[in-house]
PDB file of N, CA and C in Angstrom:
ATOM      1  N   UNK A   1      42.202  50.888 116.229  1.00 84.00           N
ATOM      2  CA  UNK A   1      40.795  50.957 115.872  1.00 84.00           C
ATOM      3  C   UNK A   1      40.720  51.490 114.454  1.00 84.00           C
ATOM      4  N   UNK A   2      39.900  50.715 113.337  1.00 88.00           N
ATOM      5  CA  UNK A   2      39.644  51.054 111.846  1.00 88.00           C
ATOM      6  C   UNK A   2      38.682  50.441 111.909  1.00 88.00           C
ATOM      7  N   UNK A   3      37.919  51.513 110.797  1.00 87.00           N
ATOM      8  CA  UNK A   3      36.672  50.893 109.682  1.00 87.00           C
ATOM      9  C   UNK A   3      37.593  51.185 108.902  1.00 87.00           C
ATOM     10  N   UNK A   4      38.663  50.784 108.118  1.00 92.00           N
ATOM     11  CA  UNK A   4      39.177  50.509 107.208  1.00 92.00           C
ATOM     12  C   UNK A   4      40.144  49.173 106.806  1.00 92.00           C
ATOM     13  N   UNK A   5      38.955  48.584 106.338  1.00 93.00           N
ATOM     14  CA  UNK A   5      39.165  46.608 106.681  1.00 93.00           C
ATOM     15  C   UNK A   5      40.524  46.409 105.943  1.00 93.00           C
ATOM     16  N   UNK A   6      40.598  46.813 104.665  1.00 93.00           N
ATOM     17  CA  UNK A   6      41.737  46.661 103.689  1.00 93.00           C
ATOM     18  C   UNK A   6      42.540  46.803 104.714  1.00 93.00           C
ATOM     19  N   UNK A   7      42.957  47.681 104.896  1.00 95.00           N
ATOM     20  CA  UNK A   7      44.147  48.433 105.739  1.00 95.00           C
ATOM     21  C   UNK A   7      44.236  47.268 106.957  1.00 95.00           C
ATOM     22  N   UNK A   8      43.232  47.257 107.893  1.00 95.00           N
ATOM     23  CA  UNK A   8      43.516  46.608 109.112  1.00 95.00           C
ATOM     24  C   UNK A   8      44.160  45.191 108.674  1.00 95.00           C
ATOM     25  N   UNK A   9      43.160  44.762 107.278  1.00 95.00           N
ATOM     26  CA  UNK A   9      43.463  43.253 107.175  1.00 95.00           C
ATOM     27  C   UNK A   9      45.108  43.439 106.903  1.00 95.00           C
ATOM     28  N   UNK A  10      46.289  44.252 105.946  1.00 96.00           N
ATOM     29  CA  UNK A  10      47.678  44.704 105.603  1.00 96.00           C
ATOM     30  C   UNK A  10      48.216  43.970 106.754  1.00 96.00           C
ATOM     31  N   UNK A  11      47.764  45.006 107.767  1.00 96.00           N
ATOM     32  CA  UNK A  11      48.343  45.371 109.396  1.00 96.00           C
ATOM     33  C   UNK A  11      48.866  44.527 110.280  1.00 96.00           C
ATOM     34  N   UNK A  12      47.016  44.013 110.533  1.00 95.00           N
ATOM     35  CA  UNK A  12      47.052  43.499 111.569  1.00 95.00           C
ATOM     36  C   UNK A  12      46.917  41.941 111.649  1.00 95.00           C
ATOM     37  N   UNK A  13      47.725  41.249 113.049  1.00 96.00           N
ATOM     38  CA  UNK A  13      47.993  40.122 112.996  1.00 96.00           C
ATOM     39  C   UNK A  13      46.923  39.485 113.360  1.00 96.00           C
ATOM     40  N   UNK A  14      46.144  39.836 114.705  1.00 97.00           N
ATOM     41  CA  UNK A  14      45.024  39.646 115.245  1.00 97.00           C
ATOM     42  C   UNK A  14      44.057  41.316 115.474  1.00 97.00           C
ATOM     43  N   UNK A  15      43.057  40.610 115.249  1.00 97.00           N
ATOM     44  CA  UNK A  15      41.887  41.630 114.769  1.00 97.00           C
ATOM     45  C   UNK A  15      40.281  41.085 115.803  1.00 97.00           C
ATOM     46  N   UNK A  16      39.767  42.360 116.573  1.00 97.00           N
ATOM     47  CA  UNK A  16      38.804  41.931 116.887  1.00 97.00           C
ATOM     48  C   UNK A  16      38.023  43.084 116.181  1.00 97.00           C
ATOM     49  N   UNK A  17      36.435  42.515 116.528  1.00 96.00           N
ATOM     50  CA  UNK A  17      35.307  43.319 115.835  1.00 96.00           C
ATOM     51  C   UNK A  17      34.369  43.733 117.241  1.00 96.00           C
ATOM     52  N   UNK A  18      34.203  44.534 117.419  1.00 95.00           N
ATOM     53  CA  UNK A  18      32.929  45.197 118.249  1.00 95.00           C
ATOM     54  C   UNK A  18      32.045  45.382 117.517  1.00 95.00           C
ATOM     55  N   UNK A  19      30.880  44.860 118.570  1.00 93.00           N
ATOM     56  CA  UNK A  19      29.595  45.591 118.511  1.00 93.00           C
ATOM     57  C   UNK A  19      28.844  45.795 118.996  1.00 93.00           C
ATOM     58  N   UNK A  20      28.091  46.863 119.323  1.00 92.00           N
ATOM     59  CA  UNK A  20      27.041  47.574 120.617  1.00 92.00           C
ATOM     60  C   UNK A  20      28.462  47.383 121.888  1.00 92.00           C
ATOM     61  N   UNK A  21      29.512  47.575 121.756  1.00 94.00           N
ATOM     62  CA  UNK A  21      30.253  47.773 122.597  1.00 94.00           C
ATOM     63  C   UNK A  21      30.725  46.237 123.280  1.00 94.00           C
ATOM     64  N   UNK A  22      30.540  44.831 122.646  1.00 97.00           N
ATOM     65  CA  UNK A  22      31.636  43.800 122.955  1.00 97.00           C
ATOM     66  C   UNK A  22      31.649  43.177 121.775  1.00 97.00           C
ATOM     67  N   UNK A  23      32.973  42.586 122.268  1.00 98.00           N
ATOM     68  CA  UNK A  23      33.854  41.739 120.963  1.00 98.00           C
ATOM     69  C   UNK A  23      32.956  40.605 120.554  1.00 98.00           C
ATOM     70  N   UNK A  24      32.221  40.560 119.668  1.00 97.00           N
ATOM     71  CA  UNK A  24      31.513  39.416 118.587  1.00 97.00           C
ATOM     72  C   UNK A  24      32.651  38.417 117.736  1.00 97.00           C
ATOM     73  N   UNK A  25      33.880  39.366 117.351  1.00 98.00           N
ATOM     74  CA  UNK A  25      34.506  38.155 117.046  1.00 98.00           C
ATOM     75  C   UNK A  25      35.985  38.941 116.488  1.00 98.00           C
ATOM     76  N   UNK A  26      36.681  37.447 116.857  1.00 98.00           N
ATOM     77  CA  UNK A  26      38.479  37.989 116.841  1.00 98.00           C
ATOM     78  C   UNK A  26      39.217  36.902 116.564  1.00 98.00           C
ATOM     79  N   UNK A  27      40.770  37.444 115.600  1.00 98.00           N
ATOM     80  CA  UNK A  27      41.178  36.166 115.149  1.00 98.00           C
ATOM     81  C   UNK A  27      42.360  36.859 113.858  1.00 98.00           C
ATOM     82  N   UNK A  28      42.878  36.258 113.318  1.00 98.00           N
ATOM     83  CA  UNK A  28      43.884  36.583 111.664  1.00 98.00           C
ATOM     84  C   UNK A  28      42.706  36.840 111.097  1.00 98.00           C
ATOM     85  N   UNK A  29      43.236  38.178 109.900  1.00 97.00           N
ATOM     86  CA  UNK A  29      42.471  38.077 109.348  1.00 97.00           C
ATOM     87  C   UNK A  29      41.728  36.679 108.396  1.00 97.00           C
ATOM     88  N   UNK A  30      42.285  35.848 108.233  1.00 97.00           N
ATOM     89  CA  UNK A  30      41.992  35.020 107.530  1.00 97.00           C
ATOM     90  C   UNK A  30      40.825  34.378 108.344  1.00 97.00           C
ATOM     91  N   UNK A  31      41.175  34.300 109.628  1.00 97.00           N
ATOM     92  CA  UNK A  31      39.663  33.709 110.598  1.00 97.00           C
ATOM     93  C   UNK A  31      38.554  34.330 110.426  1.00 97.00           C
ATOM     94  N   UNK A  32      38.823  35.716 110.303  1.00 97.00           N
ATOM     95  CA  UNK A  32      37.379  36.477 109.617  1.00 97.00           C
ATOM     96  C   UNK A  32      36.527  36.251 109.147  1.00 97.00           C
ATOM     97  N   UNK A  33      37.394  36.318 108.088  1.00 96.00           N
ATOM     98  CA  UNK A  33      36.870  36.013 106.567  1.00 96.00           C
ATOM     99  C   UNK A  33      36.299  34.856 106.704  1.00 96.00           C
ATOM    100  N   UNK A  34      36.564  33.985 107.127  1.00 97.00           N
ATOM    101  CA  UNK A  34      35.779  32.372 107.387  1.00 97.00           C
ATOM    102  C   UNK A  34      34.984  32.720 108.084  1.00 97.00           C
ATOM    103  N   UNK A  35      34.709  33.366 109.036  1.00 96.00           N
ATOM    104  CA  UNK A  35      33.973  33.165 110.287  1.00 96.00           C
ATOM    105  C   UNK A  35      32.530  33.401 109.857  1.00 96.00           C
ATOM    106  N   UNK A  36      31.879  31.783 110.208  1.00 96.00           N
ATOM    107  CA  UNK A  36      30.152  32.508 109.842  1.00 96.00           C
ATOM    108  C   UNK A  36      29.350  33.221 110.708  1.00 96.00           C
ATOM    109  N   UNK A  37      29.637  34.571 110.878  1.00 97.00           N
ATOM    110  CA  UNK A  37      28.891  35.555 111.808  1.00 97.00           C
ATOM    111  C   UNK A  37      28.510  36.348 110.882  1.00 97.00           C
ATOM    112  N   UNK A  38      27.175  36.467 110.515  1.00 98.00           N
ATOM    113  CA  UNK A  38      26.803  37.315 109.612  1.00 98.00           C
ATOM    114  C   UNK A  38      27.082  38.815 110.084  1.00 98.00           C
ATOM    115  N   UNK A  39      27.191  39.548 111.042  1.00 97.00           N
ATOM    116  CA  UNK A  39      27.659  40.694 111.353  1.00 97.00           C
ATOM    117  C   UNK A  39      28.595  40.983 110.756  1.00 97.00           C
ATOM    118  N   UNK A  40      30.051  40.246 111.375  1.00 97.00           N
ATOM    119  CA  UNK A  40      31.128  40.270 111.074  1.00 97.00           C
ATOM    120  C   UNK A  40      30.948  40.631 108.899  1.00 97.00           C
ATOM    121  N   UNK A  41      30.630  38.996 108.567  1.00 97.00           N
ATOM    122  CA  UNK A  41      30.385  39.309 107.231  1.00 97.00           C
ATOM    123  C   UNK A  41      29.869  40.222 106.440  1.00 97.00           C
ATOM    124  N   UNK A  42      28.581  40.991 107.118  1.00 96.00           N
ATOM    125  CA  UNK A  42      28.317  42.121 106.503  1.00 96.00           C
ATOM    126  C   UNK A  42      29.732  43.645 106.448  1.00 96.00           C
ATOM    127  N   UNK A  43      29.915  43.459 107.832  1.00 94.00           N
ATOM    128  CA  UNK A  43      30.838  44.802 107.725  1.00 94.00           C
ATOM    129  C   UNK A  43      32.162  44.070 107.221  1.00 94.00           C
ATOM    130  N   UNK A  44      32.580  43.341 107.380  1.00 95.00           N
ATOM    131  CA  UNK A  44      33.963  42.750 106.300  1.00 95.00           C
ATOM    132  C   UNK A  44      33.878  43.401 104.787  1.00 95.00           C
ATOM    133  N   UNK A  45      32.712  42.560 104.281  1.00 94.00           N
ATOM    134  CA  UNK A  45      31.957  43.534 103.340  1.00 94.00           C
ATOM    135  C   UNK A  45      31.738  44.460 102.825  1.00 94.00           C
ATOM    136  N   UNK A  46      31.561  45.434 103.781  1.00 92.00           N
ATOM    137  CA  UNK A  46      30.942  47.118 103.220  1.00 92.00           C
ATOM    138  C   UNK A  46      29.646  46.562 102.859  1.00 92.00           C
ATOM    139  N   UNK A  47      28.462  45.679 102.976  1.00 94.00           N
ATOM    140  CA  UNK A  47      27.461  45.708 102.434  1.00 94.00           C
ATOM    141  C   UNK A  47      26.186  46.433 103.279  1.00 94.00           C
ATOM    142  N   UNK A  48      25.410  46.740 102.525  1.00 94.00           N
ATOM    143  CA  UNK A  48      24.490  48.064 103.739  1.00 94.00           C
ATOM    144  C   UNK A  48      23.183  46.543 103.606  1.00 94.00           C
ATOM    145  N   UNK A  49      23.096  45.664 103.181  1.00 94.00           N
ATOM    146  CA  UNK A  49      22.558  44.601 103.642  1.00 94.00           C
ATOM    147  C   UNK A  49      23.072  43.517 104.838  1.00 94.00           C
ATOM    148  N   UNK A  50      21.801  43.594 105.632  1.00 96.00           N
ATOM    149  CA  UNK A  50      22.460  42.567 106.694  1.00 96.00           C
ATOM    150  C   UNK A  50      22.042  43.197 107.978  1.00 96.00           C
ATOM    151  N   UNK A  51      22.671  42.270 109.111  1.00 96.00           N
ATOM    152  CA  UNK A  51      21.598  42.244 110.522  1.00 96.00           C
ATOM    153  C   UNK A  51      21.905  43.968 111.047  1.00 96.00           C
ATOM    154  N   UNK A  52      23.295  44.284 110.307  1.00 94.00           N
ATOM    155  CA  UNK A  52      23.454  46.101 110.845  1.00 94.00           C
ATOM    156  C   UNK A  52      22.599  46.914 110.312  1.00 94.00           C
ATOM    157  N   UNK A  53      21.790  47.363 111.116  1.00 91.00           N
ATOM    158  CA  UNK A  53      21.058  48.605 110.658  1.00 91.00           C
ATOM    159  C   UNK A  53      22.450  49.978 110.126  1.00 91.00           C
ATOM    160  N   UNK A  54      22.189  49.932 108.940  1.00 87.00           N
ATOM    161  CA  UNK A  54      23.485  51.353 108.679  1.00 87.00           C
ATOM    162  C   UNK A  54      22.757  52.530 109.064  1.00 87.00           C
ATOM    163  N   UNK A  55      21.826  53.103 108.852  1.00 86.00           N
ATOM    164  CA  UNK A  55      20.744  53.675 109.052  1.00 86.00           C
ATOM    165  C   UNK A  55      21.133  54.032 110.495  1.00 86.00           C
ATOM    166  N   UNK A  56      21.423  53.109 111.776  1.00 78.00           N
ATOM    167  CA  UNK A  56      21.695  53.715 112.949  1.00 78.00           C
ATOM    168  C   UNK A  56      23.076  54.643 113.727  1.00 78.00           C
ATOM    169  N   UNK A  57      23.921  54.675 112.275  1.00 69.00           N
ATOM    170  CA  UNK A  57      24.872  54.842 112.402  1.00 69.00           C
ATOM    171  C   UNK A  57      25.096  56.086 111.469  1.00 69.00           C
TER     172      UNK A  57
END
């Protein structure tokens, strides 16, 4: 488990993402990065724009 994408992306071979407690999406990092789930894309990101409220966190 990381919020530290750099790092996980180094790492790891397969990578899933939670949220509100189930997997939204999993894969190489390279599937990620493609993947059009704006969630995913925001926190890939670091951007405080997007469907995550940062604010709730």
């Amino acid at each position: 488990i990381s919020h530290d994408i750099p790092a996980a992306f180094r790492v790891g071979q397969q990578i899933a993402m939670l949220y509100r407690g189930r997997i939204i999406a999993k894969g190489t990092p390279e599937e990620l990065k493609a993947i059009d789930n704006p969630y995913v894309q925001q926190f890939i990101q670091g951007s405080p724009e997007g469907p995550i409220d940062i604010t709730e966190y």
